[in-house]
Short mmCIF file of C-alpha atoms and ligand atoms in Angstrom, two decimals:
data_model
loop_
_atom_site.label_atom_id
_atom_site.label_comp_id
_atom_site.label_asym_id
_atom_site.label_seq_id
_atom_site.Cartn_x
_atom_site.Cartn_y
_atom_site.Cartn_z
CA MET A 1 81.02 71.62 102.14
CA SER A 2 84.57 73.64 102.64
CA ALA A 3 86.91 75.70 100.10
CA LEU A 4 90.26 76.12 99.59
CA ILE A 5 89.90 80.71 98.65
CA VAL A 6 93.89 80.76 97.17
CA ILE A 7 94.43 84.35 97.23
CA ASP A 8 96.46 86.27 94.27
CA VAL A 9 99.45 84.00 93.72
CA GLN A 10 100.68 86.20 90.94
CA ASN A 11 103.99 87.11 89.58
CA ASP A 12 103.99 90.28 90.54
CA PHE A 13 103.75 89.37 94.49
CA CYS A 14 106.37 86.66 94.02
CA PRO A 15 110.17 87.35 94.27
CA GLY A 16 110.93 89.69 91.13
CA GLY A 17 107.55 90.74 90.80
CA ALA A 18 106.43 94.59 90.79
CA LEU A 19 104.94 94.20 94.59
CA ALA A 20 106.74 91.43 95.60
CA VAL A 21 105.87 89.98 98.88
CA PRO A 22 109.23 88.32 100.81
CA GLU A 23 109.15 84.60 99.78
CA GLY A 24 106.13 85.47 98.08
CA ASP A 25 106.57 82.21 96.25
CA ALA A 26 107.74 79.72 99.03
CA VAL A 27 103.42 79.42 99.59
CA VAL A 28 103.13 77.87 95.72
CA ALA A 29 104.41 74.11 97.17
CA PRO A 30 102.06 74.04 100.25
CA ILE A 31 99.19 75.22 98.65
CA ASN A 32 99.33 72.47 96.11
CA ALA A 33 99.31 69.89 98.66
CA MET A 34 96.41 71.25 100.15
CA MET A 35 94.04 71.52 97.42
CA SER A 36 92.71 68.28 97.48
CA GLU A 37 91.73 68.52 100.62
CA PHE A 38 88.96 70.18 99.61
CA ASP A 39 85.15 70.15 97.98
CA SER A 40 86.28 73.05 96.07
CA VAL A 41 89.01 75.08 94.91
CA ILE A 42 88.48 79.06 94.28
CA LEU A 43 91.70 81.62 93.23
CA THR A 44 91.34 84.82 93.27
CA GLN A 45 93.48 87.45 90.79
CA ASP A 46 94.27 90.37 90.81
CA TRP A 47 93.29 92.08 87.71
CA HIS A 48 93.87 95.78 87.60
CA PRO A 49 93.30 98.14 84.36
CA ALA A 50 96.66 100.47 83.63
CA GLY A 51 95.72 104.00 85.18
CA HIS A 52 93.86 102.16 88.44
CA SER A 53 93.67 104.87 91.32
CA SER A 54 95.19 102.35 93.33
CA PHE A 55 98.56 103.45 91.56
CA ALA A 56 101.07 105.93 93.11
CA SER A 57 101.68 106.85 89.50
CA GLU A 58 98.32 108.27 89.14
CA HIS A 59 99.12 110.67 92.03
CA PRO A 60 101.43 113.16 91.19
CA GLY A 61 104.19 114.24 94.25
CA LYS A 62 102.82 110.83 96.49
CA ALA A 63 105.48 108.43 97.10
CA GLN A 64 104.50 104.75 96.99
CA MET A 65 103.01 103.09 100.17
CA ALA A 66 101.75 106.24 100.91
CA THR A 67 98.15 106.57 102.03
CA VAL A 68 95.18 109.18 100.48
CA GLU A 69 91.84 109.49 101.09
CA MET A 70 89.39 108.30 98.37
CA ARG A 71 85.83 108.54 98.84
CA TYR A 72 85.50 104.72 100.30
CA GLY A 73 88.60 105.62 102.81
CA THR A 74 92.26 105.22 102.77
CA GLN A 75 94.45 103.59 100.03
CA VAL A 76 97.33 102.77 100.08
CA LEU A 77 99.09 103.81 96.72
CA TRP A 78 100.71 100.91 94.96
CA PRO A 79 103.55 100.35 92.78
CA ASP A 80 101.69 99.61 89.39
CA HIS A 81 100.44 96.05 90.00
CA CYS A 82 98.57 92.90 88.42
CA ILE A 83 97.88 94.60 85.40
CA GLN A 84 95.22 92.83 83.49
CA GLY A 85 96.79 90.34 80.51
CA THR A 86 100.37 91.32 81.85
CA HIS A 87 103.18 88.66 83.19
CA GLY A 88 102.88 90.18 86.50
CA ALA A 89 98.78 89.01 86.70
CA ALA A 90 99.33 85.92 85.64
CA PHE A 91 99.25 83.11 87.97
CA HIS A 92 102.81 82.27 89.94
CA PRO A 93 103.61 79.41 87.08
CA GLY A 94 104.48 76.03 89.97
CA LEU A 95 100.72 77.12 90.73
CA ASN A 96 98.33 74.19 89.84
CA LEU A 97 95.39 75.84 88.60
CA ASP A 98 94.03 72.08 87.56
CA PRO A 99 91.77 72.23 90.11
CA ALA A 100 90.00 75.08 90.56
CA ASP A 101 86.30 75.44 90.07
CA LEU A 102 86.35 78.95 89.89
CA ILE A 103 88.39 81.91 88.95
CA LEU A 104 87.11 85.21 90.50
CA ARG A 105 88.83 88.69 89.48
CA LYS A 106 88.63 91.71 91.44
CA GLY A 107 90.22 95.24 91.76
CA TYR A 108 89.01 95.54 87.76
CA ARG A 109 87.22 98.51 87.73
CA ARG A 110 89.95 101.83 87.45
CA SER A 111 88.12 103.52 90.40
CA ILE A 112 87.85 101.31 93.23
CA ASP A 113 90.31 98.71 94.80
CA SER A 114 89.09 95.36 96.14
CA TYR A 115 91.89 93.73 98.28
CA SER A 116 88.80 91.06 99.71
CA ALA A 117 87.67 88.67 98.03
CA PHE A 118 84.29 89.30 98.93
CA PHE A 119 83.33 93.00 98.96
CA GLU A 120 85.57 96.10 97.00
CA ASN A 121 87.57 98.40 99.53
CA ASP A 122 83.84 100.45 100.17
CA HIS A 123 82.81 97.24 102.07
CA ALA A 124 79.53 97.44 100.40
CA THR A 125 79.86 96.47 96.56
CA PRO A 126 80.28 93.14 96.03
CA THR A 127 82.61 90.28 93.66
CA GLY A 128 80.11 87.77 93.43
CA LEU A 129 81.72 85.44 96.14
CA ASP A 130 79.16 85.32 98.46
CA GLY A 131 76.34 83.80 96.44
CA TYR A 132 78.67 81.30 94.87
CA LEU A 133 79.81 79.98 97.84
CA ARG A 134 76.28 79.54 99.38
CA THR A 135 74.60 78.52 96.67
CA ARG A 136 76.87 75.93 95.99
CA GLY A 137 76.17 75.08 100.33
CA ILE A 138 79.99 76.09 100.93
CA GLY A 139 80.00 77.05 104.24
CA THR A 140 83.28 75.97 105.70
CA LEU A 141 86.48 78.34 104.54
CA THR A 142 90.23 77.69 104.38
CA LEU A 143 92.46 80.48 103.39
CA VAL A 144 95.60 80.86 101.62
CA GLY A 145 97.52 82.94 99.70
CA LEU A 146 99.54 86.55 98.94
CA ALA A 147 99.36 88.97 101.10
CA TYR A 148 98.60 88.16 104.72
CA ASP A 149 98.16 91.11 105.53
CA PHE A 150 96.14 92.69 102.73
CA CYS A 151 93.49 90.58 100.54
CA VAL A 152 93.62 87.46 102.46
CA PHE A 153 93.46 89.81 105.96
CA TYR A 154 90.69 91.44 104.77
CA SER A 155 88.88 88.46 102.63
CA ALA A 156 88.93 86.74 106.55
CA LEU A 157 87.23 89.75 107.93
CA ASP A 158 84.68 89.88 105.54
CA ALA A 159 83.81 85.94 105.34
CA ALA A 160 83.71 86.10 109.29
CA ARG A 161 81.69 88.71 109.35
CA LEU A 162 79.50 87.08 106.83
CA GLY A 163 79.01 84.00 108.84
CA TYR A 164 81.46 81.99 107.29
CA ALA A 165 83.70 79.20 109.20
CA VAL A 166 87.62 80.70 107.97
CA THR A 167 91.07 79.24 108.97
CA VAL A 168 94.09 81.12 107.61
CA VAL A 169 97.28 78.57 107.27
CA GLY A 170 99.97 80.67 108.16
CA GLY A 171 102.19 78.49 106.81
CA ALA A 172 100.94 79.11 103.29
CA THR A 173 100.59 82.55 103.12
CA ARG A 174 103.55 85.38 103.30
CA GLY A 175 102.69 89.45 104.19
CA ILE A 176 104.19 92.31 102.72
CA ASP A 177 104.27 93.87 106.50
CA LEU A 178 103.65 97.39 106.00
CA ASP A 179 103.91 99.46 109.28
CA GLY A 180 103.58 96.84 111.68
CA SER A 181 100.64 95.16 109.57
CA VAL A 182 101.40 91.30 109.67
CA GLY A 183 101.07 91.63 113.46
CA ALA A 184 98.05 94.08 113.58
CA ALA A 185 96.33 91.77 110.71
CA GLY A 186 97.06 88.92 113.28
CA ASN A 187 95.14 90.56 116.08
CA ALA A 188 92.68 91.46 113.85
CA MET A 189 91.59 88.02 112.54
CA GLN A 190 91.51 86.51 115.83
CA ALA A 191 89.54 88.96 117.70
CA ALA A 192 87.12 88.58 114.30
CA GLY A 193 86.52 84.71 115.18
CA VAL A 194 89.01 83.96 112.18
CA MET A 195 91.09 80.15 113.45
CA LEU A 196 94.79 80.92 112.62
CA ARG A 197 96.57 77.62 112.22
C1 VGL B 1 96.80 93.12 97.50
C2 VGL B 1 98.22 94.94 97.74
C3 VGL B 1 97.28 95.39 96.50
C4 VGL B 1 97.77 91.67 97.96
C5 VGL B 1 96.73 93.48 95.97
O1 VGL B 1 97.30 90.91 96.98
O2 VGL B 1 97.24 91.50 98.52
N1 VGL B 1 98.10 93.87 97.89
N2 VGL B 1 96.82 94.44 95.79
ZN1 ZN B 2 96.04 95.25 93.81
#
């Protein structure tokens, strides 16, 4: 059984949004066109409370895109984004939501971020997605969406580590590219056995 996992195609990651990914909205049409090819379609939604600890605004004196050391490791400090219930947190209006079996929200605890759809940024606290997929007999995953070098990347690495067959479709994802993070993500995914096409 196969699933298409659509990562964080939300207004704040699209042009005009609070954490806009260059050409982020370009993923919408190819993703919609792929949905019918899979046994299951799963959407993820970055879903932060106001005052989330990943926001630079919570760290006086720290610039956006700087890093801080949290108890769980290094954390990039982002502009305020994807705040629960806001327009920025809503899915891009062009994304077809109807085929989705599951909408998984993540990053909803103030004290910890969650890039991956499988684990929070401590790499230990599960989101429940692995259990959902396993109990449904889904072993083959295709990942698309935003952003290539953060939430798609960490989700793909975790999925490969958990034993799924993982493909990332380049034409249906776009990256932020912070300090060469797009190239680094591609290399790390390839090394982890993720298929890039
Ligand atoms: C993401 C940064 C912060 C993503 C989410 O969806 O890639 N990036 N929150
Ligand atoms: Zn976020």
